[in-house]
mmCIF file of C-alpha atoms and ligand atoms in Angstrom:
data_model
loop_
_atom_site.group_PDB
_atom_site.id
_atom_site.type_symbol
_atom_site.label_atom_id
_atom_site.label_comp_id
_atom_site.label_asym_id
_atom_site.label_seq_id
_atom_site.Cartn_x
_atom_site.Cartn_y
_atom_site.Cartn_z
ATOM 1 C CA UNK A 1 -5.615 24.831 1.281
ATOM 2 C CA UNK A 2 -8.407 25.044 3.857
ATOM 3 C CA UNK A 3 -7.968 23.140 7.092
ATOM 4 C CA UNK A 4 -10.646 20.590 7.869
ATOM 5 C CA UNK A 5 -10.628 19.111 11.349
ATOM 6 C CA UNK A 6 -11.317 15.613 10.068
ATOM 7 C CA UNK A 7 -11.406 12.808 12.648
ATOM 8 C CA UNK A 8 -9.416 10.762 10.132
ATOM 9 C CA UNK A 9 -6.563 13.206 9.645
ATOM 10 C CA UNK A 10 -3.291 12.696 11.498
ATOM 11 C CA UNK A 11 -3.008 14.945 14.598
ATOM 12 C CA UNK A 12 -0.057 17.172 15.480
ATOM 13 C CA UNK A 13 1.541 14.359 17.478
ATOM 14 C CA UNK A 14 1.319 11.903 14.615
ATOM 15 C CA UNK A 15 -1.711 9.928 15.807
ATOM 16 C CA UNK A 16 -4.868 8.687 14.110
ATOM 17 C CA UNK A 17 -7.078 8.343 17.193
ATOM 18 C CA UNK A 18 -5.222 5.914 19.499
ATOM 19 C CA UNK A 19 -2.888 4.681 16.755
ATOM 20 C CA UNK A 20 0.344 5.962 15.225
ATOM 21 C CA UNK A 21 3.096 7.994 16.869
ATOM 22 C CA UNK A 22 6.830 7.537 16.386
ATOM 23 C CA UNK A 23 8.469 4.811 18.476
ATOM 24 C CA UNK A 24 12.046 4.955 17.234
ATOM 25 C CA UNK A 25 15.635 4.711 18.493
ATOM 26 C CA UNK A 26 17.107 7.934 19.939
ATOM 27 C CA UNK A 27 19.638 8.238 17.122
ATOM 28 C CA UNK A 28 16.898 8.467 14.461
ATOM 29 C CA UNK A 29 14.889 11.139 16.206
ATOM 30 C CA UNK A 30 16.524 14.091 14.388
ATOM 31 C CA UNK A 31 15.961 12.432 10.962
ATOM 32 C CA UNK A 32 12.341 11.608 11.636
ATOM 33 C CA UNK A 33 11.705 15.036 13.146
ATOM 34 C CA UNK A 34 13.253 16.766 10.106
ATOM 35 C CA UNK A 35 10.910 14.761 7.902
ATOM 36 C CA UNK A 36 7.862 15.432 10.081
ATOM 37 C CA UNK A 37 8.645 19.164 10.223
ATOM 38 C CA UNK A 38 9.157 19.556 6.476
ATOM 39 C CA UNK A 39 7.156 17.015 4.473
ATOM 40 C CA UNK A 40 3.884 18.956 4.208
ATOM 41 C CA UNK A 41 5.586 22.187 3.211
ATOM 42 C CA UNK A 42 7.594 20.373 0.509
ATOM 43 C CA UNK A 43 4.915 18.080 -0.940
ATOM 44 C CA UNK A 44 2.319 20.866 -1.011
ATOM 45 C CA UNK A 45 4.671 23.292 -2.812
ATOM 46 C CA UNK A 46 3.999 24.227 -6.451
ATOM 47 C CA UNK A 47 7.504 23.203 -7.429
ATOM 48 C CA UNK A 48 7.050 19.673 -6.021
ATOM 49 C CA UNK A 49 3.525 19.263 -7.412
ATOM 50 C CA UNK A 50 4.661 20.198 -10.923
ATOM 51 C CA UNK A 51 7.518 17.705 -11.011
ATOM 52 C CA UNK A 52 5.495 14.950 -9.295
ATOM 53 C CA UNK A 53 2.414 15.375 -11.495
ATOM 54 C CA UNK A 54 4.510 15.441 -14.682
ATOM 55 C CA UNK A 55 6.277 12.188 -13.742
ATOM 56 C CA UNK A 56 2.987 10.516 -12.758
ATOM 57 C CA UNK A 57 1.600 11.463 -16.158
ATOM 58 C CA UNK A 58 4.549 10.857 -18.472
ATOM 59 C CA UNK A 59 6.585 8.199 -16.651
ATOM 60 C CA UNK A 60 3.968 6.201 -14.710
ATOM 61 C CA UNK A 61 1.175 6.618 -17.279
ATOM 62 C CA UNK A 62 -1.496 8.290 -15.152
ATOM 63 C CA UNK A 63 -4.362 8.798 -14.882
ATOM 64 C CA UNK A 64 -4.979 5.063 -14.610
ATOM 65 C CA UNK A 65 -8.277 4.060 -16.271
ATOM 66 C CA UNK A 66 -11.520 3.607 -14.357
ATOM 67 C CA UNK A 67 -12.989 0.623 -16.168
ATOM 68 C CA UNK A 68 -16.618 -0.530 -15.956
ATOM 69 C CA UNK A 69 -16.316 -4.307 -15.646
ATOM 70 C CA UNK A 70 -19.149 -6.128 -17.471
ATOM 71 C CA UNK A 71 -18.665 -9.479 -15.717
ATOM 72 C CA UNK A 72 -18.312 -8.088 -12.190
ATOM 73 C CA UNK A 73 -21.274 -5.761 -12.786
ATOM 74 C CA UNK A 74 -23.440 -8.642 -14.015
ATOM 75 C CA UNK A 75 -22.486 -10.803 -11.062
ATOM 76 C CA UNK A 76 -23.016 -8.045 -8.474
ATOM 77 C CA UNK A 77 -26.203 -6.740 -10.096
ATOM 78 C CA UNK A 78 -24.962 -3.128 -10.067
ATOM 79 C CA UNK A 79 -22.230 -1.006 -11.659
ATOM 80 C CA UNK A 80 -18.747 -2.164 -10.686
ATOM 81 C CA UNK A 81 -15.676 -0.235 -11.784
ATOM 82 C CA UNK A 82 -12.055 -1.325 -11.572
ATOM 83 C CA UNK A 83 -9.442 1.336 -10.811
ATOM 84 C CA UNK A 84 -6.606 0.031 -12.967
ATOM 85 C CA UNK A 85 -3.419 0.534 -10.925
ATOM 86 C CA UNK A 86 -2.180 -2.649 -12.623
ATOM 87 C CA UNK A 87 -1.553 -0.573 -15.751
ATOM 88 C CA UNK A 88 1.024 1.683 -14.071
ATOM 89 C CA UNK A 89 4.714 1.420 -14.971
ATOM 90 C CA UNK A 90 6.187 -1.468 -12.928
ATOM 91 C CA UNK A 91 2.732 -3.022 -12.636
ATOM 92 C CA UNK A 92 1.249 -1.719 -9.392
ATOM 93 C CA UNK A 93 0.420 1.318 -7.281
ATOM 94 C CA UNK A 94 3.770 1.282 -5.440
ATOM 95 C CA UNK A 95 5.475 3.517 -8.013
ATOM 96 C CA UNK A 96 3.188 6.478 -7.072
ATOM 97 C CA UNK A 97 4.713 6.529 -3.615
ATOM 98 C CA UNK A 98 8.290 5.759 -4.689
ATOM 99 C CA UNK A 99 8.339 8.693 -7.125
ATOM 100 C CA UNK A 100 6.906 11.087 -4.554
ATOM 101 C CA UNK A 101 9.333 10.089 -1.818
ATOM 102 C CA UNK A 102 12.451 10.238 -3.965
ATOM 103 C CA UNK A 103 11.513 13.794 -4.985
ATOM 104 C CA UNK A 104 11.090 14.585 -1.293
ATOM 105 C CA UNK A 105 14.462 12.972 -0.457
ATOM 106 C CA UNK A 106 16.204 15.133 -3.067
ATOM 107 C CA UNK A 107 14.593 18.291 -1.741
ATOM 108 C CA UNK A 108 15.818 17.349 1.741
ATOM 109 C CA UNK A 109 19.381 17.057 0.422
ATOM 110 C CA UNK A 110 19.660 13.279 0.808
ATOM 111 C CA UNK A 111 21.868 11.445 -1.688
ATOM 112 C CA UNK A 112 21.362 7.774 -0.882
ATOM 113 C CA UNK A 113 18.206 5.627 -0.568
ATOM 114 C CA UNK A 114 17.567 2.582 1.620
ATOM 115 C CA UNK A 115 14.392 0.503 1.531
ATOM 116 C CA UNK A 116 12.950 -2.742 2.840
ATOM 117 C CA UNK A 117 10.971 -5.164 0.764
ATOM 118 C CA UNK A 118 9.020 -8.365 1.367
ATOM 119 C CA UNK A 119 7.748 -9.748 -1.910
ATOM 120 C CA UNK A 120 10.083 -7.407 -3.754
ATOM 121 C CA UNK A 121 7.447 -5.151 -5.341
ATOM 122 C CA UNK A 122 8.384 -2.097 -3.306
ATOM 123 C CA UNK A 123 12.072 -2.920 -3.849
ATOM 124 C CA UNK A 124 11.561 -2.909 -7.611
ATOM 125 C CA UNK A 125 9.616 0.378 -7.498
ATOM 126 C CA UNK A 126 12.356 1.966 -5.373
ATOM 127 C CA UNK A 127 15.201 0.632 -7.541
ATOM 128 C CA UNK A 128 13.321 1.986 -10.576
ATOM 129 C CA UNK A 129 13.033 5.550 -9.273
ATOM 130 C CA UNK A 130 16.645 5.445 -8.030
ATOM 131 C CA UNK A 131 17.753 4.552 -11.564
ATOM 132 C CA UNK A 132 15.634 7.417 -12.873
ATOM 133 C CA UNK A 133 17.160 9.893 -10.414
ATOM 134 C CA UNK A 134 20.712 8.448 -10.488
ATOM 135 C CA UNK A 135 20.741 7.783 -6.755
ATOM 136 C CA UNK A 136 22.473 4.802 -5.105
ATOM 137 C CA UNK A 137 19.986 2.348 -3.634
ATOM 138 C CA UNK A 138 20.293 -0.419 -1.046
ATOM 139 C CA UNK A 139 17.351 -2.764 -0.561
ATOM 140 C CA UNK A 140 17.122 -5.045 2.474
ATOM 141 C CA UNK A 141 15.228 -8.261 1.935
ATOM 142 C CA UNK A 142 14.836 -11.322 4.162
ATOM 143 C CA UNK A 143 16.942 -14.221 2.900
ATOM 144 C CA UNK A 144 13.833 -16.423 2.726
ATOM 145 C CA UNK A 145 12.150 -13.835 0.495
ATOM 146 C CA UNK A 146 15.290 -13.473 -1.666
ATOM 147 C CA UNK A 147 15.081 -17.188 -2.375
ATOM 148 C CA UNK A 148 11.335 -17.274 -3.150
ATOM 149 C CA UNK A 149 11.085 -13.973 -5.092
ATOM 150 C CA UNK A 150 14.007 -14.531 -7.475
ATOM 151 C CA UNK A 151 12.689 -12.520 -10.494
ATOM 152 C CA UNK A 152 12.216 -9.366 -8.407
ATOM 153 C CA UNK A 153 15.728 -9.719 -6.959
ATOM 154 C CA UNK A 154 17.161 -9.985 -10.481
ATOM 155 C CA UNK A 155 15.122 -6.945 -11.594
ATOM 156 C CA UNK A 156 16.438 -4.828 -8.696
ATOM 157 C CA UNK A 157 20.024 -5.827 -9.511
ATOM 158 C CA UNK A 158 19.516 -5.052 -13.204
ATOM 159 C CA UNK A 159 18.301 -1.610 -12.161
ATOM 160 C CA UNK A 160 21.573 -1.075 -10.305
ATOM 161 C CA UNK A 161 20.392 -1.576 -6.723
ATOM 162 C CA UNK A 162 22.340 -3.442 -4.062
ATOM 163 C CA UNK A 163 20.124 -6.173 -2.615
ATOM 164 C CA UNK A 164 21.175 -7.276 0.864
ATOM 165 C CA UNK A 165 19.760 -10.625 2.037
ATOM 166 C CA UNK A 166 18.942 -10.443 5.771
ATOM 167 C CA UNK A 167 19.804 -13.570 7.740
ATOM 168 C CA UNK A 168 18.378 -12.574 11.155
ATOM 169 C CA UNK A 169 15.054 -13.650 12.701
ATOM 170 C CA UNK A 170 12.640 -15.436 10.368
ATOM 171 C CA UNK A 171 14.533 -13.847 7.458
ATOM 172 C CA UNK A 172 11.392 -12.148 6.122
ATOM 173 C CA UNK A 173 9.906 -8.647 5.908
ATOM 174 C CA UNK A 174 10.057 -7.611 9.549
ATOM 175 C CA UNK A 175 13.760 -8.549 9.730
ATOM 176 C CA UNK A 176 14.387 -6.553 6.541
ATOM 177 C CA UNK A 177 12.660 -3.521 8.171
ATOM 178 C CA UNK A 178 14.949 -3.816 11.179
ATOM 179 C CA UNK A 179 18.070 -3.884 8.966
ATOM 180 C CA UNK A 180 16.918 -0.906 6.901
ATOM 181 C CA UNK A 181 16.381 1.064 10.118
ATOM 182 C CA UNK A 182 19.830 0.006 11.357
ATOM 183 C CA UNK A 183 21.405 1.238 8.103
ATOM 184 C CA UNK A 184 19.544 4.563 8.404
ATOM 185 C CA UNK A 185 20.766 4.923 12.002
ATOM 186 C CA UNK A 186 24.376 4.520 10.759
ATOM 187 C CA UNK A 187 24.002 7.087 7.945
ATOM 188 C CA UNK A 188 21.476 9.659 9.181
ATOM 189 C CA UNK A 189 23.254 12.540 7.391
ATOM 190 C CA UNK A 190 22.995 11.467 3.768
ATOM 191 C CA UNK A 191 20.460 8.624 3.715
ATOM 192 C CA UNK A 192 16.702 8.633 3.161
ATOM 193 C CA UNK A 193 14.594 5.644 4.217
ATOM 194 C CA UNK A 194 11.930 5.139 1.560
ATOM 195 C CA UNK A 195 9.077 3.206 3.208
ATOM 196 C CA UNK A 196 6.719 1.310 0.908
ATOM 197 C CA UNK A 197 3.411 1.399 2.762
ATOM 198 C CA UNK A 198 1.324 3.419 5.218
ATOM 199 C CA UNK A 199 3.313 2.093 8.175
ATOM 200 C CA UNK A 200 6.334 3.044 10.253
ATOM 201 C CA UNK A 201 6.806 6.073 12.514
ATOM 202 C CA UNK A 202 4.990 9.355 11.919
ATOM 203 C CA UNK A 203 5.081 11.003 9.363
ATOM 204 C CA UNK A 204 5.399 7.973 7.061
ATOM 205 C CA UNK A 205 1.784 6.689 7.290
ATOM 206 C CA UNK A 206 0.424 10.141 6.418
ATOM 207 C CA UNK A 207 3.153 10.818 3.853
ATOM 208 C CA UNK A 208 2.550 7.549 1.978
ATOM 209 C CA UNK A 209 -1.244 8.046 2.094
ATOM 210 C CA UNK A 210 -0.798 11.484 0.510
ATOM 211 C CA UNK A 211 1.534 10.106 -2.182
ATOM 212 C CA UNK A 212 -1.112 7.491 -3.053
ATOM 213 C CA UNK A 213 -4.058 9.893 -2.752
ATOM 214 C CA UNK A 214 -3.808 10.584 -6.488
ATOM 215 C CA UNK A 215 -5.885 7.392 -6.845
ATOM 216 C CA UNK A 216 -8.948 8.846 -5.100
ATOM 217 C CA UNK A 217 -8.457 12.261 -6.710
ATOM 218 C CA UNK A 218 -8.728 10.559 -10.098
ATOM 219 C CA UNK A 219 -11.682 8.378 -9.030
ATOM 220 C CA UNK A 220 -13.676 11.510 -8.142
ATOM 221 C CA UNK A 221 -13.074 13.119 -11.536
ATOM 222 C CA UNK A 222 -13.631 9.878 -13.464
ATOM 223 C CA UNK A 223 -16.898 9.031 -11.651
ATOM 224 C CA UNK A 224 -18.206 12.532 -12.248
ATOM 225 C CA UNK A 225 -17.521 12.013 -15.935
ATOM 226 C CA UNK A 226 -19.011 8.494 -16.145
ATOM 227 C CA UNK A 227 -21.781 8.540 -13.528
ATOM 228 C CA UNK A 228 -22.551 12.219 -13.062
ATOM 229 C CA UNK A 229 -21.577 11.992 -9.399
ATOM 230 C CA UNK A 230 -18.176 12.033 -7.720
ATOM 231 C CA UNK A 231 -18.986 9.603 -4.923
ATOM 232 C CA UNK A 232 -19.512 5.864 -5.226
ATOM 233 C CA UNK A 233 -21.587 3.839 -2.751
ATOM 234 C CA UNK A 234 -18.689 1.506 -2.001
ATOM 235 C CA UNK A 235 -14.913 1.581 -2.234
ATOM 236 C CA UNK A 236 -13.152 -1.776 -1.986
ATOM 237 C CA UNK A 237 -9.385 -2.311 -1.693
ATOM 238 C CA UNK A 238 -7.049 -5.006 -0.458
ATOM 239 C CA UNK A 239 -4.846 -4.246 2.493
ATOM 240 C CA UNK A 240 -1.343 -5.345 3.453
ATOM 241 C CA UNK A 241 0.248 -2.310 5.101
ATOM 242 C CA UNK A 242 -2.554 -0.187 3.672
ATOM 243 C CA UNK A 243 -1.148 2.056 0.942
ATOM 244 C CA UNK A 244 -3.370 1.237 -2.046
ATOM 245 C CA UNK A 245 -6.390 1.307 0.267
ATOM 246 C CA UNK A 246 -5.312 4.657 1.745
ATOM 247 C CA UNK A 247 -4.930 6.087 -1.745
ATOM 248 C CA UNK A 248 -8.335 4.762 -2.775
ATOM 249 C CA UNK A 249 -10.196 6.263 0.189
ATOM 250 C CA UNK A 250 -8.172 9.410 0.964
ATOM 251 C CA UNK A 251 -10.483 11.965 -0.645
ATOM 252 C CA UNK A 252 -13.620 10.117 0.502
ATOM 253 C CA UNK A 253 -12.886 9.723 4.218
ATOM 254 C CA UNK A 254 -15.220 12.544 5.224
ATOM 255 C CA UNK A 255 -17.958 11.488 2.781
ATOM 256 C CA UNK A 256 -19.986 9.428 5.251
ATOM 257 C CA UNK A 257 -22.266 7.915 2.602
ATOM 258 C CA UNK A 258 -19.301 6.236 0.891
ATOM 259 C CA UNK A 259 -18.828 2.822 2.472
ATOM 260 C CA UNK A 260 -15.246 1.593 2.810
ATOM 261 C CA UNK A 261 -14.434 -2.114 2.615
ATOM 262 C CA UNK A 262 -10.899 -3.344 3.380
ATOM 263 C CA UNK A 263 -10.046 -6.853 2.177
ATOM 264 C CA UNK A 264 -7.307 -8.414 4.275
ATOM 265 C CA UNK A 265 -5.587 -11.748 3.817
ATOM 266 C CA UNK A 266 -7.432 -14.482 5.681
ATOM 267 C CA UNK A 267 -4.979 -17.141 4.475
ATOM 268 C CA UNK A 268 -6.394 -20.537 5.467
ATOM 269 C CA UNK A 269 -9.023 -18.705 7.556
ATOM 270 C CA UNK A 270 -8.920 -15.932 10.160
ATOM 271 C CA UNK A 271 -9.824 -18.555 12.795
ATOM 272 C CA UNK A 272 -6.690 -20.606 11.988
ATOM 273 C CA UNK A 273 -3.002 -19.902 12.763
ATOM 274 C CA UNK A 274 -2.322 -19.584 9.002
ATOM 275 C CA UNK A 275 -3.619 -16.056 8.522
ATOM 276 C CA UNK A 276 -2.545 -12.446 8.013
ATOM 277 C CA UNK A 277 -5.910 -10.890 8.962
ATOM 278 C CA UNK A 278 -4.518 -8.265 11.340
ATOM 279 C CA UNK A 279 -7.692 -6.147 11.568
ATOM 280 C CA UNK A 280 -9.684 -9.249 12.490
ATOM 281 C CA UNK A 281 -7.302 -10.950 14.934
ATOM 282 C CA UNK A 282 -4.739 -8.262 15.883
ATOM 283 C CA UNK A 283 -4.404 -6.587 19.272
ATOM 284 C CA UNK A 284 -2.885 -3.260 20.199
ATOM 285 C CA UNK A 285 0.898 -3.098 20.228
ATOM 286 C CA UNK A 286 3.923 -1.323 18.777
ATOM 287 C CA UNK A 287 5.403 -2.543 15.512
ATOM 288 C CA UNK A 288 7.938 -0.863 13.198
ATOM 289 C CA UNK A 289 7.718 2.479 14.885
ATOM 290 C CA UNK A 290 4.011 2.958 15.444
ATOM 291 C CA UNK A 291 1.242 1.921 17.808
ATOM 292 C CA UNK A 292 -1.193 -0.165 15.835
ATOM 293 C CA UNK A 293 -2.917 -3.529 15.680
ATOM 294 C CA UNK A 294 -0.441 -6.405 15.655
ATOM 295 C CA UNK A 295 -0.719 -10.176 15.291
ATOM 296 C CA UNK A 296 0.923 -11.195 18.553
ATOM 297 C CA UNK A 297 0.722 -13.863 21.213
ATOM 298 C CA UNK A 298 -0.018 -13.303 24.930
ATOM 299 C CA UNK A 299 3.630 -12.390 25.558
ATOM 300 C CA UNK A 300 3.687 -9.756 22.822
ATOM 301 C CA UNK A 301 5.717 -11.966 20.479
ATOM 302 C CA UNK A 302 4.848 -11.226 16.855
ATOM 303 C CA UNK A 303 3.107 -14.167 15.185
ATOM 304 C CA UNK A 304 4.486 -15.039 11.755
ATOM 305 C CA UNK A 305 1.708 -14.210 9.296
ATOM 306 C CA UNK A 306 0.610 -16.411 6.425
ATOM 307 C CA UNK A 307 -1.078 -15.645 3.108
ATOM 308 C CA UNK A 308 -0.794 -17.091 -0.390
ATOM 309 C CA UNK A 309 -0.109 -13.499 -1.412
ATOM 310 C CA UNK A 310 3.407 -12.341 -0.577
ATOM 311 C CA UNK A 311 2.365 -8.673 -0.539
ATOM 312 C CA UNK A 312 -0.268 -9.149 2.160
ATOM 313 C CA UNK A 313 1.511 -11.303 4.746
ATOM 314 C CA UNK A 314 2.435 -8.519 7.134
ATOM 315 C CA UNK A 315 1.754 -8.934 10.898
ATOM 316 C CA UNK A 316 0.783 -5.263 11.363
ATOM 317 C CA UNK A 317 -1.437 -2.713 9.665
ATOM 318 C CA UNK A 318 -1.190 1.017 9.045
ATOM 319 C CA UNK A 319 -2.329 3.104 12.050
ATOM 320 C CA UNK A 320 -4.852 4.978 9.888
ATOM 321 C CA UNK A 321 -6.572 1.706 9.019
ATOM 322 C CA UNK A 322 -6.531 0.458 12.609
ATOM 323 C CA UNK A 323 -8.309 3.718 13.490
ATOM 324 C CA UNK A 324 -10.817 3.387 10.629
ATOM 325 C CA UNK A 325 -11.661 -0.176 11.634
ATOM 326 C CA UNK A 326 -11.911 0.618 15.333
ATOM 327 C CA UNK A 327 -14.198 3.611 14.798
ATOM 328 C CA UNK A 328 -16.386 1.685 12.340
ATOM 329 C CA UNK A 329 -15.572 4.012 9.427
ATOM 330 C CA UNK A 330 -14.242 1.011 7.487
ATOM 331 C CA UNK A 331 -15.356 -2.574 7.458
ATOM 332 C CA UNK A 332 -12.688 -5.292 7.346
ATOM 333 C CA UNK A 333 -13.324 -8.584 5.564
ATOM 334 C CA UNK A 334 -10.888 -11.493 5.827
ATOM 335 C CA UNK A 335 -10.618 -13.235 2.466
ATOM 336 C CA UNK A 336 -9.161 -16.738 2.259
ATOM 337 C CA UNK A 337 -6.564 -17.951 -0.265
ATOM 338 C CA UNK A 338 -9.288 -20.048 -1.887
ATOM 339 C CA UNK A 339 -11.683 -17.115 -2.312
ATOM 340 C CA UNK A 340 -8.921 -14.913 -3.761
ATOM 341 C CA UNK A 341 -7.787 -17.563 -6.254
ATOM 342 C CA UNK A 342 -11.364 -18.192 -7.367
ATOM 343 C CA UNK A 343 -11.955 -14.462 -7.983
ATOM 344 C CA UNK A 344 -8.661 -14.100 -9.874
ATOM 345 C CA UNK A 345 -9.304 -17.020 -12.224
ATOM 346 C CA UNK A 346 -12.805 -15.766 -12.866
ATOM 347 C CA UNK A 347 -11.749 -12.214 -13.885
ATOM 348 C CA UNK A 348 -8.939 -13.576 -16.031
ATOM 349 C CA UNK A 349 -11.277 -15.851 -17.976
ATOM 350 C CA UNK A 350 -14.156 -13.370 -18.176
ATOM 351 C CA UNK A 351 -12.229 -10.255 -19.191
ATOM 352 C CA UNK A 352 -8.598 -11.098 -19.872
ATOM 353 C CA UNK A 353 -7.300 -9.292 -16.805
ATOM 354 C CA UNK A 354 -5.014 -11.352 -14.572
ATOM 355 C CA UNK A 355 -4.893 -9.512 -11.233
ATOM 356 C CA UNK A 356 -2.120 -9.608 -8.663
ATOM 357 C CA UNK A 357 -2.991 -12.121 -5.940
ATOM 358 C CA UNK A 358 -3.231 -9.199 -3.503
ATOM 359 C CA UNK A 359 -5.820 -7.440 -5.673
ATOM 360 C CA UNK A 360 -7.771 -10.692 -6.034
ATOM 361 C CA UNK A 361 -8.648 -10.337 -2.330
ATOM 362 C CA UNK A 362 -10.505 -7.109 -3.125
ATOM 363 C CA UNK A 363 -12.352 -8.814 -5.994
ATOM 364 C CA UNK A 364 -13.415 -11.621 -3.647
ATOM 365 C CA UNK A 365 -14.634 -9.125 -1.018
ATOM 366 C CA UNK A 366 -17.044 -7.723 -3.603
ATOM 367 C CA UNK A 367 -18.896 -11.051 -3.608
ATOM 368 C CA UNK A 368 -19.625 -10.696 0.133
ATOM 369 C CA UNK A 369 -21.445 -7.372 -0.135
ATOM 370 C CA UNK A 370 -25.209 -6.993 -0.318
ATOM 371 C CA UNK A 371 -25.671 -4.572 -3.181
ATOM 372 C CA UNK A 372 -28.635 -2.692 -4.673
ATOM 373 C CA UNK A 373 -29.101 -2.284 -8.460
ATOM 374 C CA UNK A 374 -28.460 1.462 -8.158
ATOM 375 C CA UNK A 375 -25.150 1.004 -6.329
ATOM 376 C CA UNK A 376 -21.867 2.172 -7.824
ATOM 377 C CA UNK A 377 -18.814 0.279 -6.601
ATOM 378 C CA UNK A 378 -15.148 0.995 -7.226
ATOM 379 C CA UNK A 379 -12.676 -1.841 -6.619
ATOM 380 C CA UNK A 380 -8.996 -0.968 -6.781
ATOM 381 C CA UNK A 381 -6.994 -3.422 -8.838
ATOM 382 C CA UNK A 382 -3.691 -2.686 -7.112
ATOM 383 C CA UNK A 383 -1.449 -4.659 -9.460
ATOM 384 C CA UNK A 384 -1.050 -7.152 -12.266
ATOM 385 C CA UNK A 385 -0.640 -10.883 -11.829
ATOM 386 C CA UNK A 386 2.443 -11.551 -13.947
ATOM 387 C CA UNK A 387 4.585 -11.832 -10.814
ATOM 388 C CA UNK A 388 2.222 -14.505 -9.443
ATOM 389 C CA UNK A 389 2.243 -16.721 -12.503
ATOM 390 C CA UNK A 390 3.932 -19.660 -10.715
ATOM 391 C CA UNK A 391 1.312 -19.624 -7.952
ATOM 392 C CA UNK A 392 -1.509 -19.433 -10.468
ATOM 393 C CA UNK A 393 -0.083 -22.330 -12.476
ATOM 394 C CA UNK A 394 0.377 -24.419 -9.326
ATOM 395 C CA UNK A 395 -3.376 -24.097 -8.660
ATOM 396 C CA UNK A 396 -4.593 -24.359 -12.245
ATOM 397 C CA UNK A 397 -6.011 -27.868 -11.829
ATOM 398 C CA UNK A 398 -8.365 -26.695 -9.042
ATOM 399 C CA UNK A 399 -9.537 -23.367 -10.422
ATOM 400 C CA UNK A 400 -9.044 -23.051 -14.183
HETATM 401 C C1 PLP B 501 2.460 -4.391 -2.036
HETATM 402 C C2 PLP B 501 1.162 -4.657 -2.688
HETATM 403 C C3 PLP B 501 -0.048 -4.648 -1.953
HETATM 404 C C4 PLP B 501 -0.106 -4.462 -0.467
HETATM 405 O O1 PLP B 501 0.402 -3.266 0.002
HETATM 406 P P1 PLP B 501 -0.519 -2.045 0.496
HETATM 407 O O2 PLP B 501 0.452 -1.098 1.076
HETATM 408 O O3 PLP B 501 -1.495 -2.571 1.492
HETATM 409 O O4 PLP B 501 -1.204 -1.502 -0.701
HETATM 410 C C5 PLP B 501 -1.226 -4.843 -2.638
HETATM 411 N N1 PLP B 501 -1.239 -5.064 -3.975
HETATM 412 C C6 PLP B 501 -0.107 -5.100 -4.705
HETATM 413 C C7 PLP B 501 -0.199 -5.368 -6.174
HETATM 414 C C8 PLP B 501 1.129 -4.906 -4.091
HETATM 415 O O5 PLP B 501 2.254 -4.940 -4.828
#
């Protein structure tokens, strides 16, 4: 592998420009250092690649299709492709990362997995790979989320995971992260903390981006086949912590002519308190182990985020994405609940594809771009909408 000194690659100290690093309790430093010192050697080894690629193919169902959408193409006046991560086993991109990290955990001699989850999607992906690998799994989840994401909690339990409702703080994702870290601190010898997005202390943001980078590797090959060129004019992805976006853009970061659009959750509007648009309204701070952009008040208190989409209401953002936005390499668009719902209903009716509410933000961002007839656009459909059926039904009168 040749070394490219890309301005978007993590540096030896774990930073993407000003963002990243590893701000962690003393007791975790040996665990995190062991991971940082070993992850590249392990995940780049032939032995790892063979097992990982075989599972992505035969268990997850990759490559995921790159589908030319007639209705989106007609509306945009150019060629719009959907990268169908919704067709993966367990219904989203999260399984790509969960499989990769559990293989890494095994190679590091760890025998027990802990994870945090908000909406429960990462919890389900983690419980799934733990069942596959016969490893015990504990998932921390805010008590509020346990109550409002019942089906995912039941799925995790069916898969054999222990789901621990967290009663501290606002009883949501950030409290679950804190508990997972506390558990890891108590069992640093045998436990692996399987993080679900491009967040947390170095090396997790880079590790998760690499586990998801299969998405952009496939896009290159599929575009070459369908368009005769590997590079699109635009890549569009929704962004919570940033993992499906990181996977979508990974192999295009140094291709300057490829424009990157990140669709974050505007909620009721980025100019209102009911938002999760961290790239638009966040300021520099430290959250969950890294320096990044954070939704916080003047005293540095984290502001509780809001979005109709449970997978996007995170008050931080991956350090890679903070760097991309700050340097102008990526453009952030805040998409409101209303815009996302409208885009979701429209794709469902036009093509029979019900997207996850998160992915609907990327579809809505497409409508804000000024496109030329020769443009080729790839929008990542990060997941399927089955899990959001109650929300869709609640808004049927307005949008159907
Ligand atoms: C979790 C999730 C997201 C948001 O997470 P990222 O790490 O930003 O990708 C987006 N879409 C779906 C379907 C999800 O499950």
